[in-house]
Amino acid sequence: MSKAAKHKASMEKQKTNVDASIAAADTEKSLVLLLTGNGKGKTSSAFGMVMRAMGYGHRVGIVQFIKGEQLSGEELFARENLPETDFYQMGTGFTWDTQDRQSDIEAAQRTWREAHRMLSDPSYDLVILDELTYMLSFDYLEESVVLEAIHQRPEQQSVVVTGRGGGAALQELADTVSEVKEIKHAFRAGIKARKGVDF
Ligand code: ATP
Ligand code: MG
């Protein structure tokens, strides 16, 4: 067989397999996605889905479990151009720096109430819970409460959780779990975080 004919045969076989897999995936449902791992690309992937969903006119809610002073391009963009998108940040009160556990817990709980409101509202098609995993690993939020709320969300609503770790129960609940693996990070070579790329 010629090289070209071999390639054609192999591609035909691959296409048959892919078509069969696509035909077998016939369940239509909303999704829970967990983007985890130590590499760069979790939050930016979540915002890629925000853009994707908005392309179809879907309603998106975003909750970031981070300090409000951490400015980001996605926040600037959303505030300027997407006034209809709910964008909530934990903001002040969260104090990695001072290690004030009680005020951290209060900030986490206050932020969770926003997340829970979105997870209970069928008008949201996509809810982003950015950096949520840390709230679970620090025990700032009760895992069973968080997982139950995600599980009980409106039928057509998809949820994206980002952050390192995440735990076995969250992985179990999620339909799709991706681990972003660090092969290399510029930071380790002494390169500063870059505006528009890193934040
Ligand atoms: P991004 O927001 O760029 O998608 P991320 O959400 O995957 O990154 P986080 O752990 O939330 O990663 O970190 C946020 C910031 O820290 C980003 O500016 C990112 O470039 C940087 N960062 C991510 N991974 C690393 C790493 N392994 N070492 C140093 N800095 C990192
Ligand atoms: Mg992130």
Coordinates of N, CA, C and O in Angstrom, one line a residue, residues 57-198:
G57 N -25.9 34.3 23.8 CA -26.8 35.1 24.6 C -27.2 34.5 25.9 O -28.2 34.9 26.6
H58 N -26.3 33.6 26.4 CA -26.6 33.0 27.7 C -26.3 34.0 28.8 O -25.4 34.8 28.7
R59 N -27.0 33.8 30.0 CA -26.7 34.6 31.1 C -25.6 34.0 32.0 O -25.7 32.8 32.3
V60 N -24.7 34.8 32.4 CA -23.5 34.3 33.1 C -23.4 35.0 34.4 O -23.6 36.2 34.5
G61 N -23.1 34.3 35.5 CA -22.8 34.8 36.8 C -21.3 34.4 37.2 O -21.0 33.3 36.9
I62 N -20.6 35.4 37.7 CA -19.2 35.1 38.0 C -18.9 35.5 39.5 O -19.2 36.6 39.9
V63 N -18.4 34.5 40.2 CA -18.1 34.8 41.6 C -16.6 34.4 41.8 O -16.2 33.3 41.5
Q64 N -15.8 35.4 42.3 CA -14.4 35.1 42.5 C -14.1 35.1 44.0 O -14.3 36.1 44.6
F65 N -13.5 34.0 44.4 CA -13.2 33.9 45.8 C -11.7 34.4 46.0 O -10.9 33.6 46.4
I66 N -11.5 35.6 45.7 CA -10.2 36.2 45.8 C -10.3 37.6 46.4 O -11.4 38.2 46.4
K67 N -9.2 38.1 46.8 CA -9.2 39.5 47.3 C -9.5 40.5 46.2 O -9.1 40.4 45.1
G68 N -10.3 41.5 46.6 CA -10.8 42.5 45.6 C -9.7 43.3 45.0 O -9.9 43.8 43.9
E69 N -8.6 43.5 45.7 CA -7.6 44.4 45.2 C -6.8 43.8 44.0 O -6.0 44.4 43.4
Q70 N -6.9 42.5 43.8 CA -6.2 41.8 42.7 C -6.9 42.2 41.4 O -7.9 41.5 41.0
L71 N -6.4 43.3 40.8 CA -7.0 43.7 39.6 C -6.8 42.7 38.5 O -5.8 42.1 38.4
S72 N -7.8 42.6 37.6 CA -7.6 41.7 36.4 C -8.2 42.3 35.2 O -9.2 43.1 35.3
G73 N -7.7 42.0 34.0 CA -8.3 42.5 32.8 C -9.7 42.0 32.6 O -10.5 42.7 32.1
E74 N -10.0 40.8 33.0 CA -11.3 40.2 32.8 C -12.3 41.0 33.7 O -13.5 41.3 33.2
E75 N -11.9 41.5 34.9 CA -12.8 42.3 35.7 C -13.0 43.6 35.0 O -14.2 44.1 34.9
L76 N -12.0 44.3 34.6 CA -12.1 45.6 33.9 C -13.0 45.5 32.7 O -13.9 46.3 32.5
F77 N -12.8 44.4 31.9 CA -13.6 44.2 30.7 C -15.1 44.0 31.1 O -16.0 44.6 30.5
A78 N -15.3 43.2 32.0 CA -16.7 42.9 32.4 C -17.4 44.1 32.9 O -18.5 44.4 32.6
R79 N -16.7 44.9 33.8 CA -17.3 46.1 34.4 C -17.6 47.1 33.3 O -18.7 47.8 33.3
E80 N -16.7 47.2 32.3 CA -16.9 48.3 31.3 C -17.9 47.8 30.2 O -18.7 48.6 29.7
N81 N -17.9 46.6 29.8 CA -18.6 46.1 28.6 C -19.7 45.2 28.9 O -20.5 45.0 28.0
L82 N -19.8 44.6 30.0 CA -20.8 43.6 30.3 C -21.6 44.0 31.5 O -21.6 43.2 32.5
P83 N -22.2 45.1 31.5 CA -22.9 45.6 32.8 C -24.0 44.6 33.2 O -24.4 44.6 34.4
E84 N -24.5 43.8 32.3 CA -25.6 42.9 32.6 C -25.1 41.6 33.3 O -25.9 40.8 33.8
T85 N -23.7 41.4 33.3 CA -23.2 40.2 33.8 C -22.9 40.4 35.3 O -22.3 41.4 35.7
D86 N -23.4 39.5 36.1 CA -23.1 39.6 37.6 C -21.7 39.1 37.8 O -21.3 38.0 37.5
F87 N -20.9 40.0 38.4 CA -19.5 39.8 38.7 C -19.3 40.1 40.2 O -19.3 41.3 40.5
Y88 N -19.1 39.1 41.0 CA -18.9 39.4 42.4 C -17.6 38.9 42.9 O -17.2 37.8 42.6
Q89 N -16.9 39.7 43.6 CA -15.6 39.3 44.2 C -15.7 39.4 45.7 O -16.3 40.2 46.3
M90 N -14.9 38.5 46.3 CA -14.9 38.4 47.7 C -14.5 39.8 48.3 O -15.0 40.2 49.3
G91 N -13.5 40.4 47.7 CA -13.1 41.8 48.1 C -12.5 41.9 49.4 O -11.8 40.9 49.9
T92 N -12.6 43.0 50.0 CA -11.9 43.3 51.3 C -12.5 42.4 52.4 O -13.6 41.9 52.3
G93 N -11.8 42.1 53.4 CA -12.2 41.2 54.5 C -11.4 39.9 54.4 O -11.2 39.3 55.4
F94 N -11.0 39.6 53.2 CA -10.2 38.4 53.1 C -8.7 38.8 53.2 O -8.2 39.6 52.5
T95 N -8.1 38.2 54.2 CA -6.8 38.7 54.6 C -5.7 37.5 54.7 O -5.4 37.1 55.8
W96 N -5.3 37.0 53.6 CA -4.2 36.0 53.6 C -3.1 36.6 54.4 O -2.4 35.9 55.1
D97 N -2.9 37.9 54.2 CA -1.7 38.6 54.8 C -1.7 38.6 56.3 O -0.7 38.3 56.9
T98 N -2.9 39.0 56.9 CA -2.9 39.1 58.3 C -3.3 37.8 59.0 O -3.3 37.7 60.2
Q99 N -3.7 36.8 58.1 CA -4.1 35.5 58.7 C -5.2 35.6 59.7 O -5.2 34.9 60.7
D100 N -6.1 36.5 59.5 CA -7.2 36.6 60.4 C -8.3 35.7 59.9 O -9.2 36.0 59.1
R101 N -8.3 34.5 60.5 CA -9.2 33.4 60.1 C -10.6 33.8 60.2 O -11.4 33.5 59.3
Q102 N -11.0 34.4 61.3 CA -12.4 34.7 61.5 C -13.0 35.7 60.4 O -14.0 35.5 59.8
S103 N -12.2 36.7 60.1 CA -12.7 37.6 59.0 C -12.6 37.0 57.7 O -13.4 37.3 56.8
D104 N -11.7 36.1 57.4 CA -11.6 35.3 56.2 C -12.9 34.5 56.1 O -13.5 34.4 55.0
I105 N -13.3 33.8 57.1 CA -14.5 33.0 57.1 C -15.7 33.8 56.8 O -16.6 33.4 56.0
E106 N -15.8 35.0 57.4 CA -16.9 35.9 57.2 C -17.0 36.3 55.7 O -18.1 36.3 55.1
A107 N -15.8 36.6 55.2 CA -15.8 37.1 53.8 C -16.2 35.9 52.9 O -16.9 36.1 51.9
A108 N -15.7 34.7 53.2 CA -16.0 33.5 52.4 C -17.5 33.2 52.4 O -18.1 33.0 51.4
Q109 N -18.1 33.4 53.6 CA -19.5 33.1 53.8 C -20.4 34.1 53.0 O -21.4 33.8 52.4
R110 N -20.0 35.4 53.1 CA -20.7 36.4 52.4 C -20.6 36.2 50.9 O -21.6 36.3 50.2
T111 N -19.5 35.8 50.4 CA -19.3 35.5 49.0 C -20.1 34.3 48.6 O -20.7 34.3 47.5
W112 N -20.1 33.3 49.4 CA -20.9 32.1 49.1 C -22.3 32.4 49.0 O -23.0 31.8 48.1
R113 N -22.9 33.3 49.8 CA -24.3 33.7 49.6 C -24.6 34.1 48.2 O -25.7 33.8 47.7
E114 N -23.7 34.9 47.6 CA -23.9 35.4 46.2 C -23.9 34.1 45.3 O -24.7 34.0 44.4
A115 N -22.9 33.3 45.5 CA -22.8 32.1 44.7 C -24.1 31.2 44.8 O -24.6 30.8 43.8
H116 N -24.5 31.1 46.0 CA -25.7 30.3 46.3 C -26.9 30.9 45.6 O -27.8 30.1 45.0
R117 N -27.0 32.2 45.6 CA -28.1 32.9 45.0 C -28.1 32.5 43.5 O -29.2 32.2 42.9
M118 N -27.0 32.6 42.9 CA -26.9 32.3 41.4 C -27.2 30.8 41.2 O -27.9 30.5 40.2
L119 N -26.7 29.9 42.1 CA -26.9 28.5 41.9 C -28.4 28.1 42.1 O -28.8 27.0 41.9
S120 N -29.2 29.0 42.6 CA -30.6 28.8 42.9 C -31.5 29.5 41.9 O -32.7 29.3 41.9
D121 N -30.9 30.2 40.9 CA -31.6 31.0 40.0 C -31.5 30.5 38.6 O -30.5 30.5 38.0
P122 N -32.7 30.0 38.1 CA -32.6 29.3 36.7 C -32.4 30.3 35.6 O -32.1 29.9 34.5
S123 N -32.3 31.6 35.9 CA -32.0 32.5 34.8 C -30.5 32.6 34.4 O -30.2 33.1 33.4
Y124 N -29.7 32.0 35.3 CA -28.3 31.9 35.0 C -28.0 30.5 34.2 O -28.4 29.5 34.7
D125 N -27.4 30.7 33.1 CA -27.1 29.5 32.3 C -25.7 28.9 32.7 O -25.4 27.7 32.5
L126 N -24.8 29.8 33.1 CA -23.4 29.5 33.4 C -23.0 30.2 34.7 O -23.2 31.4 34.8
V127 N -22.5 29.5 35.7 CA -22.0 30.1 36.9 C -20.5 29.8 37.1 O -20.2 28.6 37.1
I128 N -19.7 30.8 37.2 CA -18.3 30.5 37.4 C -17.9 30.7 38.9 O -18.2 31.8 39.4
L129 N -17.3 29.7 39.5 CA -16.9 29.8 40.9 C -15.4 29.8 40.9 O -14.8 28.7 41.1
D130 N -14.8 30.9 40.7 CA -13.3 31.0 40.5 C -12.6 31.0 41.8 O -12.9 31.7 42.7
E131 N -11.6 30.1 41.9 CA -10.8 29.9 43.1 C -11.6 29.4 44.3 O -11.2 29.6 45.5
L132 N -12.7 28.7 44.0 CA -13.5 28.2 45.1 C -12.8 27.1 45.9 O -13.0 26.9 47.1
T133 N -11.9 26.3 45.3 CA -11.4 25.2 45.9 C -10.6 25.5 47.2 O -10.6 24.7 48.1
Y134 N -10.0 26.7 47.2 CA -9.3 27.1 48.5 C -10.2 27.3 49.7 O -9.8 27.0 50.8
M135 N -11.4 27.7 49.4 CA -12.4 27.9 50.5 C -12.7 26.6 51.1 O -13.0 26.5 52.3
L136 N -12.7 25.5 50.3 CA -12.9 24.2 50.8 C -11.7 23.6 51.5 O -11.8 23.1 52.6
S137 N -10.5 23.9 50.9 CA -9.3 23.3 51.6 C -9.0 24.0 52.9 O -8.5 23.3 53.8
F138 N -9.4 25.3 53.0 CA -9.1 26.0 54.3 C -10.3 25.8 55.3 O -10.3 26.3 56.4
D139 N -11.3 25.0 54.8 CA -12.5 24.8 55.7 C -13.2 26.1 56.0 O -13.8 26.3 57.0
Y140 N -13.1 27.1 55.0 CA -13.9 28.3 55.2 C -15.4 28.1 54.8 O -16.2 28.8 55.3
L141 N -15.6 27.2 53.9 CA -16.9 26.8 53.6 C -17.1 25.3 53.8 O -16.1 24.6 53.6
E142 N -18.3 24.9 54.1 CA -18.5 23.5 54.4 C -18.7 22.8 53.0 O -19.6 23.1 52.2
E143 N -17.9 21.8 52.8 CA -17.9 21.1 51.5 C -19.3 20.5 51.2 O -19.7 20.7 50.0
S144 N -19.9 19.9 52.1 CA -21.2 19.3 51.8 C -22.2 20.3 51.4 O -23.1 20.0 50.5
V145 N -22.2 21.5 52.0 CA -23.1 22.5 51.7 C -22.9 23.0 50.2 O -23.8 23.2 49.4
V146 N -21.6 23.2 49.9 CA -21.3 23.7 48.6 C -21.6 22.6 47.5 O -22.3 23.0 46.5
L147 N -21.3 21.4 47.8 CA -21.6 20.3 46.8 C -23.0 20.1 46.6 O -23.5 19.9 45.5
E148 N -23.8 20.2 47.7 CA -25.2 20.1 47.6 C -25.9 21.2 46.7 O -26.7 20.9 45.9
A149 N -25.4 22.4 46.9 CA -25.9 23.5 46.2 C -25.6 23.4 44.7 O -26.5 23.7 43.8
I150 N -24.4 22.9 44.4 CA -24.1 22.7 43.0 C -25.0 21.5 42.4 O -25.5 21.6 41.3
H151 N -25.1 20.5 43.2 CA -25.9 19.3 42.7 C -27.4 19.7 42.5 O -28.0 19.2 41.6
Q152 N -27.9 20.6 43.3 CA -29.3 21.0 43.3 C -29.6 22.1 42.3 O -30.7 22.7 42.3
R153 N -28.6 22.6 41.6 CA -28.8 23.8 40.7 C -29.9 23.5 39.7 O -30.2 22.4 39.4
P154 N -30.3 24.6 39.1 CA -31.4 24.5 38.0 C -30.9 23.6 36.9 O -29.7 23.6 36.6
E155 N -31.8 22.9 36.3 CA -31.5 21.8 35.4 C -30.6 22.2 34.2 O -29.7 21.5 33.8
Q156 N -30.8 23.4 33.7 CA -30.0 23.8 32.4 C -28.8 24.6 32.8 O -28.1 25.0 31.9
Q157 N -28.5 24.7 34.0 CA -27.3 25.6 34.4 C -26.0 24.8 34.6 O -26.0 23.7 35.2
S158 N -25.0 25.3 33.9 CA -23.7 24.7 34.1 C -22.8 25.5 35.0 O -23.0 26.7 35.2
V159 N -21.9 24.8 35.7 CA -21.1 25.4 36.7 C -19.6 25.1 36.5 O -19.2 23.9 36.2
V160 N -18.8 26.1 36.5 CA -17.3 25.9 36.4 C -16.6 26.3 37.7 O -16.8 27.4 38.2
V161 N -15.9 25.4 38.3 CA -15.1 25.6 39.5 C -13.6 25.6 39.1 O -13.2 24.7 38.4
T162 N -12.9 26.6 39.6 CA -11.5 26.6 39.4 C -10.7 26.7 40.7 O -11.3 27.0 41.7
G163 N -9.4 26.3 40.6 CA -8.5 26.4 41.8 C -7.8 25.1 41.9 O -8.2 24.0 41.5
R164 N -6.6 25.2 42.5 CA -5.8 23.9 42.7 C -6.5 23.0 43.7 O -7.3 23.5 44.6
G165 N -6.2 21.8 43.7 CA -6.8 20.8 44.6 C -8.3 20.6 44.2 O -8.6 20.5 43.0
G166 N -9.2 20.6 45.2 CA -10.6 20.4 44.8 C -11.2 19.2 45.6 O -12.4 19.3 45.9
G167 N -10.4 18.2 45.9 CA -10.9 17.1 46.7 C -11.7 16.1 45.9 O -12.2 16.3 44.8
A168 N -11.7 14.9 46.4 CA -12.3 13.7 45.7 C -13.8 13.9 45.5 O -14.4 13.5 44.5
A169 N -14.5 14.5 46.5 CA -16.0 14.6 46.4 C -16.4 15.5 45.2 O -17.3 15.3 44.5
L170 N -15.6 16.6 45.1 CA -15.9 17.6 44.0 C -15.6 17.0 42.7 O -16.3 17.1 41.7
Q171 N -14.5 16.2 42.6 CA -14.1 15.5 41.4 C -15.2 14.5 41.0 O -15.5 14.4 39.8
E172 N -15.8 13.9 42.0 CA -16.8 12.9 41.7 C -18.1 13.6 41.2 O -18.7 13.1 40.3
L173 N -18.4 14.7 41.8 CA -19.6 15.4 41.3 C -19.4 16.0 39.9 O -20.4 16.1 39.2
A174 N -18.2 16.4 39.6 CA -18.0 17.1 38.3 C -18.1 16.1 37.2 O -17.8 14.9 37.3
D175 N -18.6 16.6 36.0 CA -18.7 15.7 34.8 C -17.4 15.8 34.1 O -17.0 14.8 33.4
T176 N -16.7 16.9 34.1 CA -15.4 17.1 33.4 C -14.4 17.6 34.4 O -14.7 18.6 35.1
V177 N -13.3 17.0 34.5 CA -12.2 17.5 35.4 C -11.0 17.6 34.6 O -10.5 16.6 34.0
S178 N -10.4 18.8 34.5 CA -9.2 18.9 33.8 C -8.1 19.4 34.7 O -8.3 20.4 35.5
E179 N -6.9 18.8 34.6 CA -5.8 19.3 35.4 C -4.8 20.0 34.5 O -4.3 19.4 33.6
V180 N -4.6 21.3 34.8 CA -3.6 22.0 34.1 C -2.2 21.8 34.8 O -2.0 22.2 35.9
K181 N -1.4 21.1 34.0 CA -0.1 20.7 34.6 C 1.0 21.7 34.3 O 1.1 22.2 33.2
E182 N 1.7 22.1 35.3 CA 2.8 23.0 35.0 C 4.0 22.3 34.5 O 4.6 21.4 35.1
I183 N 4.4 22.6 33.3 CA 5.6 22.1 32.7 C 6.7 23.1 33.0 O 7.9 22.8 33.3
K184 N 6.3 24.4 32.9 CA 7.3 25.5 33.0 C 6.4 26.7 33.4 O 5.3 26.8 32.9
H185 N 6.9 27.6 34.2 CA 6.2 28.9 34.4 C 7.2 30.0 34.5 O 8.2 29.9 35.2
A186 N 6.9 31.1 33.7 CA 7.8 32.2 33.6 C 8.3 32.8 34.9 O 9.4 33.2 35.1
F187 N 7.3 32.7 35.9 CA 7.6 33.3 37.2 C 8.9 32.6 37.8 O 9.7 33.3 38.5
R188 N 9.1 31.4 37.5 CA 10.2 30.6 38.1 C 11.5 31.1 37.5 O 12.6 30.9 38.0
A189 N 11.4 31.8 36.3 CA 12.7 32.3 35.7 C 12.8 33.8 36.0 O 13.6 34.5 35.4
G190 N 12.0 34.2 37.0 CA 12.1 35.6 37.5 C 11.4 36.6 36.6 O 11.6 37.8 36.8
I191 N 10.5 36.1 35.8 CA 9.7 37.1 34.9 C 8.5 37.5 35.6 O 7.7 36.6 36.1
K192 N 8.3 38.8 35.6 CA 7.1 39.4 36.3 C 5.8 39.0 35.7 O 5.7 38.8 34.4
A193 N 4.7 38.8 36.5 CA 3.4 38.6 36.0 C 3.1 39.7 35.0 O 3.3 40.9 35.3
R194 N 2.5 39.4 33.9 CA 2.3 40.3 32.8 C 0.9 40.8 32.6 O 0.0 39.9 32.5
K195 N 0.7 42.1 32.6 CA -0.6 42.7 32.4 C -1.2 42.1 31.1 O -0.6 42.1 30.0
G196 N -2.5 41.7 31.1 CA -3.1 41.2 29.9 C -2.8 39.8 29.5 O -3.4 39.2 28.6
V197 N -1.9 39.2 30.3 CA -1.5 37.8 30.1 C -1.8 37.0 31.4 O -2.4 36.0 31.4
D198 N -1.2 37.5 32.4 CA -1.3 36.9 33.7 C -2.4 37.4 34.6 O -2.9 36.7 35.5

